[in-house]
Structures are given as C-alpha cells and as structure tokens.
Short mmCIF file of C-alpha atoms in Angstrom, two decimals:
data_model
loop_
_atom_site.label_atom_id
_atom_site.label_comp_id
_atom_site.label_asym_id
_atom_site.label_seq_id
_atom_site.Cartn_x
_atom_site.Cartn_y
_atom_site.Cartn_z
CA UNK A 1086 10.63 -13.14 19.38
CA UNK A 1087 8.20 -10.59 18.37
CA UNK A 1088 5.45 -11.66 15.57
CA UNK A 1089 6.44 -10.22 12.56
CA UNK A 1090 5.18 -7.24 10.70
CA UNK A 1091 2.69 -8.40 8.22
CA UNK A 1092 2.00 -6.83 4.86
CA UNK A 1093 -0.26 -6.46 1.90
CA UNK A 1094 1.12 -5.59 -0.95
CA UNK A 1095 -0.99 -4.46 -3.68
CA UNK A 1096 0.00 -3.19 -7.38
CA UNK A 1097 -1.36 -4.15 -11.07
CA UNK A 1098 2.33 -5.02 -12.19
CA UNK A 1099 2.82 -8.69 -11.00
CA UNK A 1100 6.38 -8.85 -11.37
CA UNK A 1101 6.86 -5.58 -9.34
CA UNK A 1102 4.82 -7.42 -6.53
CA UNK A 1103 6.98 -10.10 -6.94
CA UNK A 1104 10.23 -8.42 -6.21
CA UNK A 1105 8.99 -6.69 -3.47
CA UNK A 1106 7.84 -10.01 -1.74
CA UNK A 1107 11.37 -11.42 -2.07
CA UNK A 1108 12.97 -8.63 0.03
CA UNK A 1109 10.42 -8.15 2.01
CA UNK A 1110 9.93 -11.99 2.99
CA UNK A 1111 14.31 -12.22 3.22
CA UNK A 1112 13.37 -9.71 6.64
CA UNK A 1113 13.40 -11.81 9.61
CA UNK A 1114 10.62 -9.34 11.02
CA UNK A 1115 8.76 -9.39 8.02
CA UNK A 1116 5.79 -11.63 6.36
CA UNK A 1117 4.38 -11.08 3.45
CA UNK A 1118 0.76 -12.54 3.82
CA UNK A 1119 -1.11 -11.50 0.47
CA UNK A 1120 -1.06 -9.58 -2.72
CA UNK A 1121 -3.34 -7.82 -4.44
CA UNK A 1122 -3.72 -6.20 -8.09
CA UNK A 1123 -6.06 -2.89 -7.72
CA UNK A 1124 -8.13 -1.51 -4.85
CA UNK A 1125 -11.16 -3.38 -4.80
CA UNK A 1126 -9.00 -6.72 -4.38
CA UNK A 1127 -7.14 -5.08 -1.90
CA UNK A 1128 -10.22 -3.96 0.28
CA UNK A 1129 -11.11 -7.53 0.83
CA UNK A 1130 -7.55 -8.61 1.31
CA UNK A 1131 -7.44 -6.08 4.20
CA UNK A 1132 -10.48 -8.00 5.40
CA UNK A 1133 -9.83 -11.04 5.28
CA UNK A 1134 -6.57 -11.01 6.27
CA UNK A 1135 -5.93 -8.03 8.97
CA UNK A 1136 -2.35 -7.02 7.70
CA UNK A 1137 -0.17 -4.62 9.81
CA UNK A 1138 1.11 -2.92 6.58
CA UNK A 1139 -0.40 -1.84 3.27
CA UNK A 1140 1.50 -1.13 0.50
CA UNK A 1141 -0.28 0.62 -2.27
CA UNK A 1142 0.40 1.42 -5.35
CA UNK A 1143 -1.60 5.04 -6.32
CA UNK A 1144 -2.11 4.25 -10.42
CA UNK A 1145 -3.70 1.54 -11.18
CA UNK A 1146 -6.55 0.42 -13.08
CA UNK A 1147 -10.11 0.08 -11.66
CA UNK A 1148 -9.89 1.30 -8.29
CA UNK A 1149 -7.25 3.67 -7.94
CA UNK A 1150 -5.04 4.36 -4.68
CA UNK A 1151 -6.49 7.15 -3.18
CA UNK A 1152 -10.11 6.09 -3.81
CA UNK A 1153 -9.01 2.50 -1.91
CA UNK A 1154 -7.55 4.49 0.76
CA UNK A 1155 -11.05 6.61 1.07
CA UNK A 1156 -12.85 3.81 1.30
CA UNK A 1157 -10.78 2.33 3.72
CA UNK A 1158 -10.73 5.20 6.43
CA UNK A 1159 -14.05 5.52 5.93
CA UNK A 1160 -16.58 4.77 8.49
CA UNK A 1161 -18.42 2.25 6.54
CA UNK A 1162 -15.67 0.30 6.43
CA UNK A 1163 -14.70 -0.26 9.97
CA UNK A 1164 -12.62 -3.45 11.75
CA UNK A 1165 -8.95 -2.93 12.33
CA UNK A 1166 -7.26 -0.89 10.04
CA UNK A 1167 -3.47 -1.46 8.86
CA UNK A 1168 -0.81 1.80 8.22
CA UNK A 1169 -0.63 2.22 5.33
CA UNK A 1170 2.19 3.29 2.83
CA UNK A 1171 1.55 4.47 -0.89
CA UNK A 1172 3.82 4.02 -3.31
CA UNK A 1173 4.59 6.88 -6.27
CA UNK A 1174 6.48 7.36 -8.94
CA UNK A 1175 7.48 10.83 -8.55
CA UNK A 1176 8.03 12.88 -5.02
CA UNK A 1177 5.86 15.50 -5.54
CA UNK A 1178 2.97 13.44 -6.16
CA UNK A 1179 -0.67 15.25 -5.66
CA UNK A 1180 -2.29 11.46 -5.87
CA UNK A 1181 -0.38 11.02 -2.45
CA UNK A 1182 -0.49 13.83 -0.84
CA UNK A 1183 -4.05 13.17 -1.01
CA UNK A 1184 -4.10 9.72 0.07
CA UNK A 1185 -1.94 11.17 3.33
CA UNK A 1186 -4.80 13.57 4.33
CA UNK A 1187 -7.46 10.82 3.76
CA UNK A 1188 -5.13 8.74 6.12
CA UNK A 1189 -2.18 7.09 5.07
CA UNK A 1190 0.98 7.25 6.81
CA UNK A 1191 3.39 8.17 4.22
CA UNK A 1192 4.84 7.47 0.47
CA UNK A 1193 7.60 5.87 -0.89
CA UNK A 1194 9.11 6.00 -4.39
CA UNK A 1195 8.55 2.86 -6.62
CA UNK A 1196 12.69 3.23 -6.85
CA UNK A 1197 13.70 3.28 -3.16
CA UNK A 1198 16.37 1.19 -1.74
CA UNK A 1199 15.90 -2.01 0.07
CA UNK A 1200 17.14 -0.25 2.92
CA UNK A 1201 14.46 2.51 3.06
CA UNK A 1202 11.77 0.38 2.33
CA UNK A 1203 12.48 -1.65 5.06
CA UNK A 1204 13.10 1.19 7.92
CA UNK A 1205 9.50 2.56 6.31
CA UNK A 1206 7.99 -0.31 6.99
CA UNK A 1207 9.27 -0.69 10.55
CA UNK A 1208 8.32 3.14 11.12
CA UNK A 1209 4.71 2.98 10.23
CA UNK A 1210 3.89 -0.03 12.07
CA UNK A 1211 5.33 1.68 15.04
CA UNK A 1212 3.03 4.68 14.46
CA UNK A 1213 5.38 6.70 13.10
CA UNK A 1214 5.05 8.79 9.16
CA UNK A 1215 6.90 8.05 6.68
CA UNK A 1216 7.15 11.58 5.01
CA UNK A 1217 11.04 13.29 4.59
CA UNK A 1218 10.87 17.14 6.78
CA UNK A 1219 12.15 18.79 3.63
CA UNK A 1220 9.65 17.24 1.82
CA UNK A 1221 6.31 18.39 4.18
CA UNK A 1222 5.73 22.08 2.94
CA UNK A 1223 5.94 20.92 -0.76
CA UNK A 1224 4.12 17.89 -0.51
CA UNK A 1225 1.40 19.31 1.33
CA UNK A 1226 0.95 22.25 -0.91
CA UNK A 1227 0.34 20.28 -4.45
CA UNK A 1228 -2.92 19.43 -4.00
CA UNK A 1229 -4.76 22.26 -2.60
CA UNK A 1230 -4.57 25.95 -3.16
CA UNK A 1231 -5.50 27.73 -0.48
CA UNK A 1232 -4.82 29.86 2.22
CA UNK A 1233 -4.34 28.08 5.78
CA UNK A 1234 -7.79 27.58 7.64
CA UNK A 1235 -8.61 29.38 10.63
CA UNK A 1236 -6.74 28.04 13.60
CA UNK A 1237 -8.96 25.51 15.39
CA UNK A 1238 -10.32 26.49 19.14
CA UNK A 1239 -8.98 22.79 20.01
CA UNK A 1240 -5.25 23.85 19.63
CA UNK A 1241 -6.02 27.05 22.26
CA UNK A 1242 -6.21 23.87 24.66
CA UNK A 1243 -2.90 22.96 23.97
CA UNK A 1244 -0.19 23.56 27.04
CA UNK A 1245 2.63 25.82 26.02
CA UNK A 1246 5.28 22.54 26.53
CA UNK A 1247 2.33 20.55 24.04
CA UNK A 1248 2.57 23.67 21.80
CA UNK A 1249 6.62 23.19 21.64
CA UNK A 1250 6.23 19.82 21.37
CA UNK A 1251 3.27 19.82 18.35
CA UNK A 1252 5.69 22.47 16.39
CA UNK A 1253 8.69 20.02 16.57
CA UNK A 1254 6.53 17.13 15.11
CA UNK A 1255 5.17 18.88 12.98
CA UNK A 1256 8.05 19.23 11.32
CA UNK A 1257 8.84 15.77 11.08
CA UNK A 1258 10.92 14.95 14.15
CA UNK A 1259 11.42 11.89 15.91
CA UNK A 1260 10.84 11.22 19.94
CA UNK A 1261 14.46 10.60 20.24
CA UNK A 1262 15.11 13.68 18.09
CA UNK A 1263 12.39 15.81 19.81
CA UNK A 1264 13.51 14.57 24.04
CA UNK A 1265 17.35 15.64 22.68
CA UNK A 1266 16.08 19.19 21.77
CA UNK A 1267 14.28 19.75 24.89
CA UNK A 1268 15.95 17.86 27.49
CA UNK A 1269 13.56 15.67 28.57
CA UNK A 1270 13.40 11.59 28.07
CA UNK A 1271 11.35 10.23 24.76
CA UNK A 1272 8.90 8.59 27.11
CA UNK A 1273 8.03 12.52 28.24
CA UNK A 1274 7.73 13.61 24.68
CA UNK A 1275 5.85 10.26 23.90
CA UNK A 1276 2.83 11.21 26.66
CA UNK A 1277 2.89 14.30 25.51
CA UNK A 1278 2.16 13.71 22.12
CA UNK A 1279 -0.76 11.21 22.94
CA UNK A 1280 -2.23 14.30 24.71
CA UNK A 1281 -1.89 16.24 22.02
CA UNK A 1282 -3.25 13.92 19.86
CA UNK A 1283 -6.15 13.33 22.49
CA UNK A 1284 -6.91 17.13 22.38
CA UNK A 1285 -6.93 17.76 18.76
CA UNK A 1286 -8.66 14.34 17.81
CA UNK A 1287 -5.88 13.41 15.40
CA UNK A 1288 -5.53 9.41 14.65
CA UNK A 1289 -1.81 9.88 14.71
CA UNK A 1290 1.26 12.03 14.10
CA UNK A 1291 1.29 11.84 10.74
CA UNK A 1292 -2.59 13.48 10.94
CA UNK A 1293 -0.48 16.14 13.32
CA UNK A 1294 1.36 17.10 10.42
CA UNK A 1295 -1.24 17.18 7.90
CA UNK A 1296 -3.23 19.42 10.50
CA UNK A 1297 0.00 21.45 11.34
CA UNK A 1298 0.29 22.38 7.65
CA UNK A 1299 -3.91 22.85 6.82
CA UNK A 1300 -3.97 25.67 9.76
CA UNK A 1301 -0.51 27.06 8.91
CA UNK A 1302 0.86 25.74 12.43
CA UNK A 1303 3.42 24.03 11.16
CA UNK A 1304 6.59 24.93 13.64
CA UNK A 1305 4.23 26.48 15.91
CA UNK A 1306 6.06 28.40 18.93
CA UNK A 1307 5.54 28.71 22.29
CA UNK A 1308 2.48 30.92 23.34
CA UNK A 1309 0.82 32.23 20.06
CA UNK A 1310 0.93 28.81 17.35
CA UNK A 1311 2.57 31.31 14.45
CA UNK A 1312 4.33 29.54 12.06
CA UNK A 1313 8.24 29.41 11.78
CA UNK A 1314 8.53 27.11 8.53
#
C-alpha cells in the first residue's frame, strides 16, 4: 500500500475541524496529521510537519487565508510545500480567487459532500486543480478588473499540438478527458503538458489556468492563441 495522503487542516471553528477529521481519518488513504486555528499556527504546522494537503479556511481571525497562502508561496518561506485547498463559503468568492493566483490549487465550499471533498483531496495531491470549468471565467474575473495582459513572448514558443493541448486545460479538462478528444494516450497529453509547463514557467496546471485566463488565452486554438471561451 501506498502512504496515505496527509493533511492539515486549519480553521478557527474547532468543531468544524473536528468533523472534518472524522471523515477524513474514516479514508483508508487518508491521515489527518494536525490542525490548526488561523494562519500563523498553520505556517508552522506546515513546517513542522510537511503535510501533502492544506486545507484552509479563507476568514478567520488574525492571519487570514490568503495572507497565509502569500506567505507560504513566497520565497522566504521555502522547504516543501503542500497543495493546497481553500475553503469558502460562497462560490464566487474574490478571497479565493485570490488565494488561487497566489498559488493554491483550488476551493471548496464549507458545505460540500463527503464525496467531493474526498475526490478534491485525491486530485490536488495528484497535481491536479480543484476548480469546476463552468466556474473558471467567473471565478477568475471577481477579483480583478481589467482587460487581459498582453500575450506573453513565452507562449509564441509553444508547438501548435502544446497550443491545442494548453487551450483544452485551460478549460479545466482532465488527461483522460483531454487524450479522448485528441486521440492520443494520457501519457502523450501528460508530457506534453510538463512541456508546456516547462516553457511558460508555470508551477502547475492549475497556474495554466490562472495564466490562460490573465492573457485572455483561455481555449486558445491552434496557430494564433485567440480565445474561444
């Protein structure tokens, strides 16, 4: 057996920490190995205890969410970092949106099933976002106003197959979902998208979407990296 997924959760409402413990510790791939109760606390939790998995809730009191995620993608920081997953109570959340851009892998909603939580979890860990396709235009446009910025000389670099490729994640879609589109197997689509993440200097695909949507490339074609969303 595999080791399993370890996670910090951290949130100023002890018995909502609580709960999430019990379902997360009832997963057989799962360990919860600390808590935490605002951002500072988590910080040195992530230090101390190298998690896989961060769970954060974005209000709280002292340290916030997305000022514990900028200090923890910051360089100062350094060590290994874990994914990390913030936790809202609304969708449309500008809080998170933020915290995405500065680095984390997705959001969740504070009400989400068992279920989702747990296929979250197992996502980010595997390097994978955590962010719904319908959801990417809209949450990407709450907390900035502003026209796209000026496509980078980077994506020029880009092969016309990586171009396909970045436009279909981009929009959220899966290896498996991306290889059936284009005939090819996931582990093609899977080197691809490490080159493109190699060209464009992007930490991961969740980054890739964030950058799709700052440079208005999201569901860039073939050839000229217009947008089709």
């Amino acid at each position: 057996m595999t080791d399993p997924i370890r996670i910090l959760l951290t949130d100023d409402q002890a018995l909502f920490r609580a709960g999430l413990r019990v379902v997360l510790d009832a997963q057989p791939d799962m360990e919860v190995v600390g808590e935490a109760s605002d951002g500072a606390e988590a910080l040195d939790r992530v230090r101390e205890l190298r998690p896989d998995v961060l769970l954060l809730d974005m209000r709280m009191a002292g340290m916030d969410g997305v000022e514990t995620v900028r200090h923890l993608f910051s360089d100062a920081f350094g060590g290994p970092l874990p994914r990390v997953v913030v936790l809202t109570t609304f969708g449309l959340d500008p809080a998170a949106a933020t915290a995405i851009r500065l680095g984390a892998s997705g959001f969740l909603l504070k009400d989400t099933t068992p279920p989702f939580l747990f296929a979250a979890v197992r996502a980010v860990h595997e390097g994978s976002s955590v962010i719904a396709p319908n959801d990417l235009s809209q949450l990407f446009g709450v907390d900035v106003d502003r026209a796209p910025a000026p496509q980078p000389a980077a994506f020029q670099a880009l092969t016309d197959r990586e171009r396909i490729v970045f436009g279909w994640a981009s929009r959220g879609l899966s290896n498996a979902e991306i290889a059936a589109k284009e005939f090819v197997t996931e582990s093609t689509v899977k080197t691809q998208i490490s080159s493109i993440l190699g060209k464009l200097a992007l930490r991961d695909r969740v980054q890739l979407v964030v950058y799709a949507h700052d440079h208005g490339l999201a569901g860039a074609r073939e050839g000229d990296g217009t947008a089709t969303v």
